[in-house]
Amino acid sequence: MDIQDGDLVRLARDGDPAAFRLNDEQAAIIASARELGQRVFAGRAAAYDRDAKFPTENYRDLHRSGLLGIAIPKKHGGLGADYQTYALAAAEIGRYCGATALTWNMHVCSTLWSGALADDLEMDATTRAEHERRRAVHYKRIVDDGAIYSQPFSEGGAAAAGGVAFGTEAKPVKGGWIVNGKKIFASLSGHADYYGVLCTEIAEGEKASRRNTLYLAVPAKADGVSVVGDWDPLGMRGTVSRTLLFKDVFVAEDAALMPRGVYFQAAMRWPHMFLTLSPTYMGLAQAAYDFTVRYLRGEAPGTPPVKRRMYPTKQIAVAQMQIKLEQIKAIWFQAITEARANPTKEQVLRAYAAQYSAMEGANELATLAIRTCGGQAMLKSLPLERIYRDSRCGSLMLPWTAELCLDRIGREALYETGETDD
Ligand SMILES: Cc1cc2nc3c(=O)[nH]c(=O)nc-3n(C[C@H](O)[C@H](O)[C@H](O)COP(=O)(O)OP(=O)(O)OC[C@H]3O[C@@H](n4cnc5c(N)ncnc54)[C@H](O)[C@@H]3O)c2cc1C
């Protein structure tokens, strides 16, 4: 899709820094993500989708622009973006290539969780100093060499939803751990340099406990790591989310992205860590709306300049889309702005509601866009049908699937901690 300079100006209005009360530094980071998305990623997205191919070229550009290190603290050579800035930048990437935004999220989380989020958590001085030393190693690889990290935690059982300990096990040995296990739907399989694996540390004779979750960056080239299975899904095809196997993989101590016990503490005290998948879908929601407006104005690249905006039904549909988009954006912006340690119950319920709204809303907007624009608009030569398929996948993402968000909102709204009906 060709993007003209006039388009850049018009589309840029939607992320108006004044509307979101952003400072100049935040605005500059978000603008650079938008520019890369519009000028470069939008044109490549169709091929990654068609071939279910990982967006390697986009990752080179993310490295060159500094965005691979968006959440790495400045003292470690990154852009030092906070949670809110990252989320807004990721939504801009998602507007142009869903698969790039979703995989970029897995990568960025390894730096956000070990960075700003870990800084909010409790550690004694020795543990914090050790964490500082270790994370510097990971950050240097990303900033200097463009190393890519992924985040496989799904296993097909109850662990990814937070119910039980991860089945992937790390047995402590001299200088590190021996890791065994399997991860499904591991985005960036075969393309990440390090797999940020969530696993359970179990010494001989111990029982598995969620408290002993470790977050280890396993080198993709380590002996015993393999990628299996094919990948031919409905949407988010460029994520290449295949199955990862770990068979007696030795992982050195420095691979720890968080010290012992800190991931469990984060999951308990920093729940917005699981809201980071939503920006991609916020971007897709915006993309469905952007496409509809341009198409009805007769300005969508690759289509004849036929205007359809004069029909009252189209105008009503666009009005409904605009209202829905603004509703999603408002609750989502509020939730990403409230991300912090120890949020109130109201903030946590709002985060679930924001996740639900973005994940389900993106696909509702894409559905409306297809109905409104019509048959010619859903041809594979145009981005709308990809937006429709990609957006369908959002509500399946654990641990905050649409179903689990509903479960939690209902239960937590009606019961205080410890309350029962007995
Ligand atoms: C495009 C794509 C990319 C992905 N990338 C990654 C990745 O990089 N890393 C990663 O770890 N995972 C990734 N996932 C996996 C994703 O987060 C889920 O783990 C996966 O989709 C779950 O598969 P399932 O629906 O078969 O799971 P199931 O466990 O069979 O769950 C089915 C549904 O049941 C519900 N459910 C599950 N557990 C519970 C429970 N305890 N209580 C009540 N309801 C429950 C949920 O709503 C869930 O949607 C990706 C998925 C997709 C589609």
Short mmCIF file of C-alpha atoms and ligand atoms in Angstrom, two decimals:
data_model
loop_
_atom_site.label_atom_id
_atom_site.label_comp_id
_atom_site.label_asym_id
_atom_site.label_seq_id
_atom_site.Cartn_x
_atom_site.Cartn_y
_atom_site.Cartn_z
CA MET A 1 0.00 0.00 0.00
CA ASP A 2 1.48 3.38 -0.99
CA ILE A 3 1.36 6.06 1.67
CA GLN A 4 1.49 9.69 0.54
CA ASP A 5 2.64 12.60 2.71
CA GLY A 6 -0.90 14.01 2.88
CA ASP A 7 -2.02 10.69 4.33
CA LEU A 8 0.66 10.86 7.01
CA VAL A 9 -0.71 14.17 8.20
CA ARG A 10 -4.33 13.04 8.16
CA LEU A 11 -3.73 9.69 9.87
CA ALA A 12 -1.37 11.22 12.41
CA ARG A 13 -4.23 13.28 13.83
CA ASP A 14 -5.68 10.16 15.49
CA GLY A 15 -2.75 9.89 17.88
CA ASP A 16 -2.82 13.58 18.78
CA PRO A 17 -0.34 14.10 21.69
CA ALA A 18 -2.49 16.87 23.16
CA ALA A 19 -5.56 14.60 23.33
CA PHE A 20 -3.55 12.00 25.26
CA ARG A 21 -1.69 14.62 27.33
CA LEU A 22 1.70 13.30 26.20
CA ASN A 23 5.02 15.06 26.76
CA ASP A 24 7.38 15.77 23.84
CA GLU A 25 9.55 12.72 24.49
CA GLN A 26 6.56 10.35 24.53
CA ALA A 27 5.11 11.99 21.42
CA ALA A 28 8.42 11.58 19.56
CA ILE A 29 8.69 7.84 20.35
CA ILE A 30 5.08 7.20 19.32
CA ALA A 31 5.50 9.28 16.15
CA SER A 32 8.56 7.26 15.16
CA ALA A 33 6.57 3.99 15.57
CA ARG A 34 3.72 5.45 13.50
CA GLU A 35 6.06 6.63 10.78
CA LEU A 36 7.78 3.24 10.51
CA GLY A 37 4.40 1.52 10.45
CA GLN A 38 2.93 3.78 7.76
CA ARG A 39 5.94 4.15 5.50
CA VAL A 40 7.41 0.66 5.72
CA PHE A 41 5.46 -2.02 7.61
CA ALA A 42 2.09 -1.43 5.92
CA GLY A 43 3.59 -2.28 2.53
CA ARG A 44 5.16 -5.53 3.76
CA ALA A 45 2.25 -6.86 5.85
CA ALA A 46 0.40 -8.67 3.05
CA ALA A 47 3.39 -10.82 2.10
CA TYR A 48 4.15 -11.86 5.70
CA ASP A 49 0.49 -12.81 6.08
CA ARG A 50 0.22 -14.68 2.77
CA ASP A 51 3.38 -16.71 3.34
CA ALA A 52 2.97 -17.03 7.15
CA LYS A 53 6.53 -15.67 7.27
CA PHE A 54 8.18 -13.93 10.23
CA PRO A 55 8.71 -10.16 9.65
CA THR A 56 12.51 -10.34 9.87
CA GLU A 57 13.02 -7.17 7.79
CA ASN A 58 10.73 -5.22 10.16
CA TYR A 59 12.86 -6.31 13.10
CA ARG A 60 15.96 -4.94 11.41
CA ASP A 61 14.14 -1.62 11.04
CA LEU A 62 12.97 -1.72 14.66
CA HIS A 63 16.58 -2.19 15.72
CA ARG A 64 17.86 0.60 13.47
CA SER A 65 15.24 3.03 14.80
CA GLY A 66 15.96 2.17 18.46
CA LEU A 67 12.47 0.73 18.94
CA LEU A 68 13.79 -2.75 19.74
CA GLY A 69 15.00 -1.17 22.97
CA ILE A 70 11.93 1.00 23.55
CA ALA A 71 11.44 -0.11 27.17
CA ILE A 72 15.12 -0.57 28.03
CA PRO A 73 16.16 2.04 30.62
CA LYS A 74 18.17 4.95 29.16
CA LYS A 75 21.20 4.15 31.31
CA HIS A 76 21.37 0.82 29.45
CA GLY A 77 21.15 2.47 26.00
CA GLY A 78 17.39 2.12 25.40
CA LEU A 79 14.67 4.71 24.85
CA GLY A 80 13.45 4.38 28.46
CA ALA A 81 9.75 4.42 27.52
CA ASP A 82 7.25 3.81 30.29
CA TYR A 83 4.30 1.40 30.04
CA GLN A 84 1.89 3.98 28.65
CA THR A 85 4.31 5.17 25.96
CA TYR A 86 5.07 1.60 24.91
CA ALA A 87 1.36 0.75 24.68
CA LEU A 88 0.61 3.77 22.49
CA ALA A 89 3.59 3.04 20.23
CA ALA A 90 2.56 -0.63 19.93
CA ALA A 91 -0.96 0.40 18.93
CA GLU A 92 0.59 2.44 16.10
CA ILE A 93 2.54 -0.59 14.88
CA GLY A 94 -0.60 -2.77 15.17
CA ARG A 95 -2.42 -0.32 12.93
CA TYR A 96 -0.15 -1.29 10.04
CA CYS A 97 1.00 -4.86 10.78
CA GLY A 98 -0.71 -6.92 13.46
CA ALA A 99 1.84 -9.74 13.45
CA THR A 100 4.76 -7.34 13.90
CA ALA A 101 3.02 -5.58 16.80
CA LEU A 102 2.09 -8.85 18.53
CA THR A 103 5.57 -10.36 18.28
CA TRP A 104 7.18 -7.04 19.18
CA ASN A 105 5.06 -7.18 22.35
CA MET A 106 6.58 -10.54 23.33
CA HIS A 107 10.05 -9.06 22.77
CA VAL A 108 9.37 -5.79 24.59
CA CYS A 109 7.84 -7.56 27.59
CA SER A 110 11.15 -9.23 28.32
CA THR A 111 12.62 -5.74 28.79
CA LEU A 112 9.57 -4.09 30.37
CA TRP A 113 9.06 -6.85 32.95
CA SER A 114 12.76 -7.04 33.81
CA GLY A 115 13.00 -3.22 33.65
CA ALA A 116 10.41 -0.70 34.88
CA LEU A 117 8.14 -3.38 36.31
CA ALA A 118 10.89 -5.12 38.31
CA ASP A 119 11.99 -1.72 39.64
CA ASP A 120 8.57 -1.47 41.33
CA LEU A 121 8.89 -4.82 43.08
CA GLU A 122 10.49 -5.79 46.37
CA MET A 123 14.03 -7.20 46.34
CA ASP A 124 16.78 -6.99 48.92
CA ALA A 125 19.82 -4.89 47.97
CA THR A 126 22.01 -7.87 47.00
CA THR A 127 19.31 -9.39 44.79
CA ARG A 128 18.64 -6.04 43.12
CA ALA A 129 22.34 -5.50 42.40
CA GLU A 130 22.59 -8.98 40.88
CA HIS A 131 19.45 -8.34 38.80
CA GLU A 132 20.95 -5.04 37.59
CA ARG A 133 24.12 -6.84 36.48
CA ARG A 134 22.20 -9.60 34.70
CA ARG A 135 19.69 -7.43 32.89
CA ALA A 136 22.55 -5.29 31.57
CA VAL A 137 23.75 -8.38 29.67
CA HIS A 138 20.33 -8.89 28.03
CA TYR A 139 19.89 -5.19 27.23
CA LYS A 140 23.34 -4.92 25.63
CA ARG A 141 22.55 -7.80 23.28
CA ILE A 142 19.36 -6.07 22.17
CA VAL A 143 20.74 -2.55 21.85
CA ASP A 144 24.09 -3.46 20.28
CA ASP A 145 23.32 -6.61 18.28
CA GLY A 146 19.57 -6.41 17.63
CA ALA A 147 18.92 -9.63 19.58
CA ILE A 148 15.24 -10.66 19.57
CA TYR A 149 13.52 -12.16 22.63
CA SER A 150 10.25 -14.07 22.69
CA GLN A 151 7.94 -15.03 25.52
CA PRO A 152 6.60 -18.58 25.40
CA PHE A 153 4.52 -19.41 28.45
CA SER A 154 1.50 -21.31 27.01
CA GLU A 155 1.62 -25.07 27.53
CA GLY A 156 -1.88 -26.23 26.67
CA GLY A 157 -2.78 -26.90 30.33
CA ALA A 158 -4.05 -24.65 33.13
CA ALA A 159 -0.68 -22.97 33.81
CA ALA A 160 -0.88 -20.09 31.31
CA ALA A 161 -4.22 -19.02 32.82
CA GLY A 162 -2.41 -18.76 36.16
CA GLY A 163 -4.16 -21.76 37.77
CA VAL A 164 -1.22 -24.10 38.42
CA ALA A 165 2.58 -24.14 38.21
CA PHE A 166 4.18 -24.27 34.76
CA GLY A 167 4.85 -27.83 33.59
CA THR A 168 8.17 -26.82 32.04
CA GLU A 169 10.70 -27.58 34.75
CA ALA A 170 14.09 -26.11 35.66
CA LYS A 171 16.23 -28.35 37.84
CA PRO A 172 18.95 -26.42 39.69
CA VAL A 173 22.48 -27.63 38.90
CA LYS A 174 25.93 -26.10 39.35
CA GLY A 175 26.02 -22.73 37.50
CA GLY A 176 22.41 -22.81 36.30
CA TRP A 177 19.53 -25.12 35.51
CA ILE A 178 18.56 -28.07 33.32
CA VAL A 179 15.29 -27.21 31.55
CA ASN A 180 12.79 -29.76 30.23
CA GLY A 181 9.34 -29.09 28.81
CA LYS A 182 7.16 -27.96 25.93
CA LYS A 183 5.59 -24.63 24.97
CA ILE A 184 2.78 -24.30 22.44
CA PHE A 185 1.90 -21.29 20.33
CA ALA A 186 5.37 -19.85 20.89
CA SER A 187 5.41 -16.75 18.68
CA LEU A 188 8.78 -16.01 17.02
CA SER A 189 9.67 -19.72 17.01
CA GLY A 190 12.78 -20.24 14.96
CA HIS A 191 13.30 -16.46 14.71
CA ALA A 192 13.98 -15.24 18.24
CA ASP A 193 17.56 -15.37 19.51
CA TYR A 194 16.36 -16.04 23.07
CA TYR A 195 13.16 -17.70 24.27
CA GLY A 196 11.98 -16.02 27.52
CA VAL A 197 10.61 -19.20 29.05
CA LEU A 198 8.38 -19.28 32.14
CA CYS A 199 9.14 -22.48 34.03
CA THR A 200 9.03 -23.94 37.53
CA GLU A 201 12.20 -24.42 39.53
CA ILE A 202 12.03 -27.82 41.19
CA ALA A 203 14.84 -29.30 43.24
CA GLU A 204 15.00 -33.08 43.70
CA GLY A 205 12.01 -34.32 45.75
CA GLU A 206 10.20 -30.92 45.81
CA LYS A 207 6.61 -30.31 44.68
CA ALA A 208 5.89 -27.81 41.90
CA SER A 209 4.71 -24.41 43.15
CA ARG A 210 3.75 -21.20 41.26
CA ARG A 211 5.88 -19.30 43.79
CA ASN A 212 8.96 -20.92 42.25
CA THR A 213 8.32 -19.69 38.71
CA LEU A 214 11.51 -18.69 36.89
CA TYR A 215 11.73 -16.45 33.82
CA LEU A 216 14.75 -17.63 31.82
CA ALA A 217 16.11 -16.39 28.49
CA VAL A 218 17.02 -19.70 26.86
CA PRO A 219 19.39 -19.25 23.89
CA ALA A 220 17.66 -20.48 20.73
CA LYS A 221 20.85 -22.25 19.69
CA ALA A 222 21.32 -24.13 22.98
CA ASP A 223 21.63 -27.92 22.72
CA GLY A 224 18.26 -29.59 23.30
CA VAL A 225 16.08 -26.74 21.98
CA SER A 226 13.92 -27.59 18.97
CA VAL A 227 11.00 -26.10 17.05
CA VAL A 228 8.38 -28.55 15.79
CA GLY A 229 4.99 -28.56 14.08
CA ASP A 230 3.66 -26.55 11.18
CA TRP A 231 2.02 -23.12 11.19
CA ASP A 232 -0.94 -22.37 8.96
CA PRO A 233 -3.50 -20.46 11.08
CA LEU A 234 -6.48 -18.19 10.38
CA GLY A 235 -4.77 -14.95 11.37
CA MET A 236 -1.64 -13.43 12.90
CA ARG A 237 0.18 -15.63 10.43
CA GLY A 238 3.44 -13.69 10.55
CA THR A 239 3.85 -14.50 14.27
CA VAL A 240 5.07 -18.05 13.45
CA SER A 241 3.76 -19.43 16.76
CA ARG A 242 4.97 -23.04 16.59
CA THR A 243 5.80 -25.57 19.32
CA LEU A 244 9.05 -25.38 21.28
CA LEU A 245 10.63 -28.41 22.92
CA PHE A 246 13.29 -28.30 25.64
CA LYS A 247 15.15 -31.54 26.28
CA ASP A 248 17.79 -31.40 29.02
CA VAL A 249 18.79 -27.86 28.05
CA PHE A 250 21.50 -26.37 30.25
CA VAL A 251 20.72 -22.72 30.99
CA ALA A 252 23.31 -20.60 32.81
CA GLU A 253 22.42 -18.43 35.86
CA ASP A 254 22.85 -15.21 33.89
CA ALA A 255 19.87 -16.22 31.74
CA ALA A 256 17.46 -15.22 34.52
CA LEU A 257 15.37 -12.25 33.39
CA MET A 258 13.98 -11.91 36.92
CA PRO A 259 15.40 -13.13 40.23
CA ARG A 260 13.80 -16.06 42.07
CA GLY A 261 10.27 -15.30 43.31
CA VAL A 262 9.98 -12.01 41.43
CA TYR A 263 7.79 -13.27 38.57
CA PHE A 264 5.28 -14.60 41.11
CA GLN A 265 5.38 -11.29 42.95
CA ALA A 266 4.82 -9.44 39.65
CA ALA A 267 1.83 -11.63 38.72
CA MET A 268 0.28 -10.89 42.13
CA ARG A 269 1.13 -7.19 42.46
CA TRP A 270 1.48 -5.84 38.89
CA PRO A 271 -1.53 -7.35 37.04
CA HIS A 272 -1.35 -4.89 34.14
CA MET A 273 1.68 -6.90 32.99
CA PHE A 274 -0.89 -9.12 31.25
CA LEU A 275 -2.61 -6.20 29.48
CA THR A 276 0.31 -5.68 27.10
CA LEU A 277 -1.23 -7.79 24.33
CA SER A 278 -4.09 -5.31 23.97
CA PRO A 279 -2.24 -2.47 22.13
CA THR A 280 -1.89 -4.62 19.01
CA TYR A 281 -5.67 -5.02 18.88
CA MET A 282 -6.29 -1.35 19.68
CA GLY A 283 -4.22 -0.70 16.55
CA LEU A 284 -6.27 -3.18 14.52
CA ALA A 285 -9.51 -1.51 15.68
CA GLN A 286 -8.14 1.84 14.50
CA ALA A 287 -7.03 0.24 11.22
CA ALA A 288 -10.54 -1.08 10.50
CA TYR A 289 -11.92 2.41 11.04
CA ASP A 290 -9.15 4.13 9.00
CA PHE A 291 -9.78 1.78 6.09
CA THR A 292 -13.55 2.36 6.12
CA VAL A 293 -13.22 6.15 6.04
CA ARG A 294 -10.71 6.10 3.21
CA TYR A 295 -12.66 3.52 1.22
CA LEU A 296 -15.96 5.39 1.48
CA ARG A 297 -14.18 8.62 0.48
CA GLY A 298 -12.82 6.80 -2.61
CA GLU A 299 -9.23 7.22 -1.36
CA ALA A 300 -8.16 3.69 -0.36
CA PRO A 301 -4.89 2.86 -2.14
CA GLY A 302 -5.36 0.13 -4.74
CA THR A 303 -9.04 0.91 -5.34
CA PRO A 304 -10.76 3.06 -8.01
CA PRO A 305 -11.68 6.58 -6.81
CA VAL A 306 -15.34 5.69 -6.32
CA LYS A 307 -17.03 7.59 -3.50
CA ARG A 308 -19.66 5.84 -1.37
CA ARG A 309 -19.85 8.36 1.45
CA MET A 310 -23.09 10.04 0.27
CA TYR A 311 -25.34 7.13 1.36
CA PRO A 312 -26.99 7.77 4.73
CA THR A 313 -26.57 4.10 5.75
CA LYS A 314 -22.80 4.40 5.25
CA GLN A 315 -22.71 7.59 7.30
CA ILE A 316 -24.61 5.93 10.14
CA ALA A 317 -22.29 2.90 10.04
CA VAL A 318 -19.22 5.14 10.23
CA ALA A 319 -20.80 7.06 13.11
CA GLN A 320 -21.37 3.77 14.94
CA MET A 321 -17.79 2.72 14.27
CA GLN A 322 -16.44 6.05 15.50
CA ILE A 323 -18.50 5.80 18.71
CA LYS A 324 -17.36 2.22 19.33
CA LEU A 325 -13.72 3.10 18.61
CA GLU A 326 -13.79 6.08 20.98
CA GLN A 327 -15.38 3.97 23.71
CA ILE A 328 -12.69 1.29 23.41
CA LYS A 329 -9.91 3.86 23.20
CA ALA A 330 -11.15 5.75 26.26
CA ILE A 331 -11.27 2.76 28.62
CA TRP A 332 -8.06 1.36 27.15
CA PHE A 333 -6.17 4.64 27.58
CA GLN A 334 -7.41 4.92 31.15
CA ALA A 335 -6.26 1.36 31.90
CA ILE A 336 -2.78 1.70 30.36
CA THR A 337 -2.35 4.95 32.29
CA GLU A 338 -3.21 3.20 35.57
CA ALA A 339 -0.65 0.38 35.13
CA ARG A 340 1.39 0.24 38.36
CA ALA A 341 2.23 -1.93 41.36
CA ASN A 342 -0.63 -2.63 43.78
CA PRO A 343 -3.52 -1.19 41.75
CA THR A 344 -6.91 -0.81 43.42
CA LYS A 345 -9.61 -3.41 42.83
CA GLU A 346 -11.44 -0.89 40.64
CA GLN A 347 -8.32 -0.42 38.48
CA VAL A 348 -7.90 -4.17 38.07
CA LEU A 349 -11.54 -4.64 37.03
CA ARG A 350 -11.09 -1.76 34.59
CA ALA A 351 -7.97 -3.43 33.14
CA TYR A 352 -9.98 -6.64 32.49
CA ALA A 353 -12.75 -4.55 30.94
CA ALA A 354 -10.23 -2.71 28.76
CA GLN A 355 -8.67 -5.97 27.59
CA TYR A 356 -12.10 -7.42 26.79
CA SER A 357 -13.14 -4.23 24.98
CA ALA A 358 -10.00 -4.06 22.82
CA MET A 359 -9.91 -7.78 21.98
CA GLU A 360 -13.59 -8.20 21.15
CA GLY A 361 -14.06 -4.64 19.88
CA ALA A 362 -11.33 -4.86 17.25
CA ASN A 363 -13.07 -7.76 15.56
CA GLU A 364 -16.51 -6.12 15.90
CA LEU A 365 -15.15 -3.05 14.12
CA ALA A 366 -13.54 -5.16 11.40
CA THR A 367 -16.86 -7.00 10.91
CA LEU A 368 -18.74 -3.72 10.61
CA ALA A 369 -16.09 -2.40 8.22
CA ILE A 370 -16.57 -5.36 5.89
CA ARG A 371 -20.36 -5.03 5.93
CA THR A 372 -20.15 -1.28 5.30
CA CYS A 373 -17.48 -1.25 2.61
CA GLY A 374 -18.84 -4.29 0.78
CA GLY A 375 -17.57 -7.16 -1.34
CA GLN A 376 -14.83 -5.43 -3.29
CA ALA A 377 -13.29 -4.24 0.00
CA MET A 378 -12.68 -7.74 1.32
CA LEU A 379 -10.54 -8.95 -1.55
CA LYS A 380 -7.10 -10.23 -0.57
CA SER A 381 -5.47 -7.35 -2.45
CA LEU A 382 -6.65 -5.00 0.34
CA PRO A 383 -5.74 -5.03 4.05
CA LEU A 384 -9.28 -5.24 5.49
CA GLU A 385 -9.71 -9.00 5.33
CA ARG A 386 -6.33 -9.46 7.05
CA ILE A 387 -7.38 -7.01 9.78
CA TYR A 388 -10.57 -9.05 10.16
CA ARG A 389 -8.68 -12.36 10.54
CA ASP A 390 -5.92 -10.95 12.75
CA SER A 391 -8.42 -9.26 15.05
CA ARG A 392 -10.34 -12.54 15.56
CA CYS A 393 -7.31 -13.98 17.39
CA GLY A 394 -7.13 -11.37 20.18
CA SER A 395 -9.68 -12.78 22.58
CA LEU A 396 -7.88 -16.17 22.59
CA MET A 397 -4.72 -14.86 24.21
CA LEU A 398 -4.08 -16.25 27.69
CA PRO A 399 -3.98 -15.41 30.51
CA TRP A 400 -6.62 -12.73 29.86
CA THR A 401 -8.84 -14.32 27.21
CA ALA A 402 -12.25 -12.68 26.70
CA GLU A 403 -13.85 -15.55 28.63
CA LEU A 404 -11.46 -15.31 31.56
CA CYS A 405 -11.94 -11.52 31.72
CA LEU A 406 -15.70 -12.06 31.97
CA ASP A 407 -15.21 -14.76 34.64
CA ARG A 408 -12.97 -12.53 36.71
CA ILE A 409 -15.01 -9.34 36.42
CA GLY A 410 -18.18 -11.21 37.42
CA ARG A 411 -16.61 -13.01 40.35
CA GLU A 412 -14.49 -10.16 41.68
CA ALA A 413 -17.33 -7.65 41.37
CA LEU A 414 -19.64 -9.87 43.42
CA TYR A 415 -17.23 -11.33 45.99
CA GLU A 416 -14.66 -9.67 48.23
CA THR A 417 -11.44 -11.62 48.90
CA GLY A 418 -12.19 -14.69 51.03
CA GLU A 419 -16.01 -14.38 50.80
CA THR A 420 -18.06 -17.53 50.18
CA ASP A 421 -21.76 -18.40 50.20
CA ASP A 422 -21.44 -21.23 52.77
C1 LIG B 1 -1.57 -15.82 17.10
C2 LIG B 1 -1.26 -16.34 18.46
C3 LIG B 1 0.00 -16.07 19.01
C4 LIG B 1 0.31 -16.56 20.27
N1 LIG B 1 1.55 -16.29 20.81
C5 LIG B 1 1.86 -16.76 22.05
C6 LIG B 1 3.15 -16.54 22.62
O1 LIG B 1 4.05 -15.91 22.02
N2 LIG B 1 3.40 -17.04 23.84
C7 LIG B 1 2.49 -17.75 24.53
O2 LIG B 1 2.78 -18.17 25.63
N3 LIG B 1 1.27 -17.99 24.01
C8 LIG B 1 0.93 -17.52 22.80
N4 LIG B 1 -0.31 -17.79 22.25
C9 LIG B 1 -1.19 -18.70 22.97
C10 LIG B 1 -2.37 -18.09 23.68
O3 LIG B 1 -1.96 -17.17 24.66
C11 LIG B 1 -3.16 -19.20 24.33
O4 LIG B 1 -2.37 -19.88 25.25
C12 LIG B 1 -3.69 -20.20 23.34
O5 LIG B 1 -4.40 -19.58 22.32
C13 LIG B 1 -4.57 -21.12 24.15
O6 LIG B 1 -4.96 -22.19 23.35
P1 LIG B 1 -6.36 -22.85 23.62
O7 LIG B 1 -7.41 -21.83 23.34
O8 LIG B 1 -6.37 -24.10 22.86
O9 LIG B 1 -6.28 -23.10 25.19
P2 LIG B 1 -7.22 -23.84 26.17
O10 LIG B 1 -6.41 -23.96 27.42
O11 LIG B 1 -7.82 -25.04 25.56
O12 LIG B 1 -8.35 -22.80 26.47
C14 LIG B 1 -9.51 -22.64 25.67
C15 LIG B 1 -10.31 -21.52 26.27
O13 LIG B 1 -10.82 -21.95 27.54
C16 LIG B 1 -10.74 -20.89 28.47
N5 LIG B 1 -9.92 -21.28 29.64
C17 LIG B 1 -8.63 -21.69 29.65
N6 LIG B 1 -8.22 -21.91 30.92
C18 LIG B 1 -9.28 -21.63 31.70
C19 LIG B 1 -9.49 -21.65 33.11
N7 LIG B 1 -8.51 -22.01 33.96
N8 LIG B 1 -10.72 -21.29 33.56
C20 LIG B 1 -11.71 -20.93 32.71
N9 LIG B 1 -11.56 -20.88 31.37
C21 LIG B 1 -10.36 -21.23 30.88
C22 LIG B 1 -10.08 -19.72 27.80
O14 LIG B 1 -11.04 -18.72 27.50
C23 LIG B 1 -9.50 -20.26 26.53
O15 LIG B 1 -9.62 -19.33 25.47
C24 LIG B 1 -0.64 -17.31 20.99
C25 LIG B 1 -1.90 -17.59 20.44
C26 LIG B 1 -2.21 -17.10 19.19
C27 LIG B 1 -3.57 -17.40 18.63
#
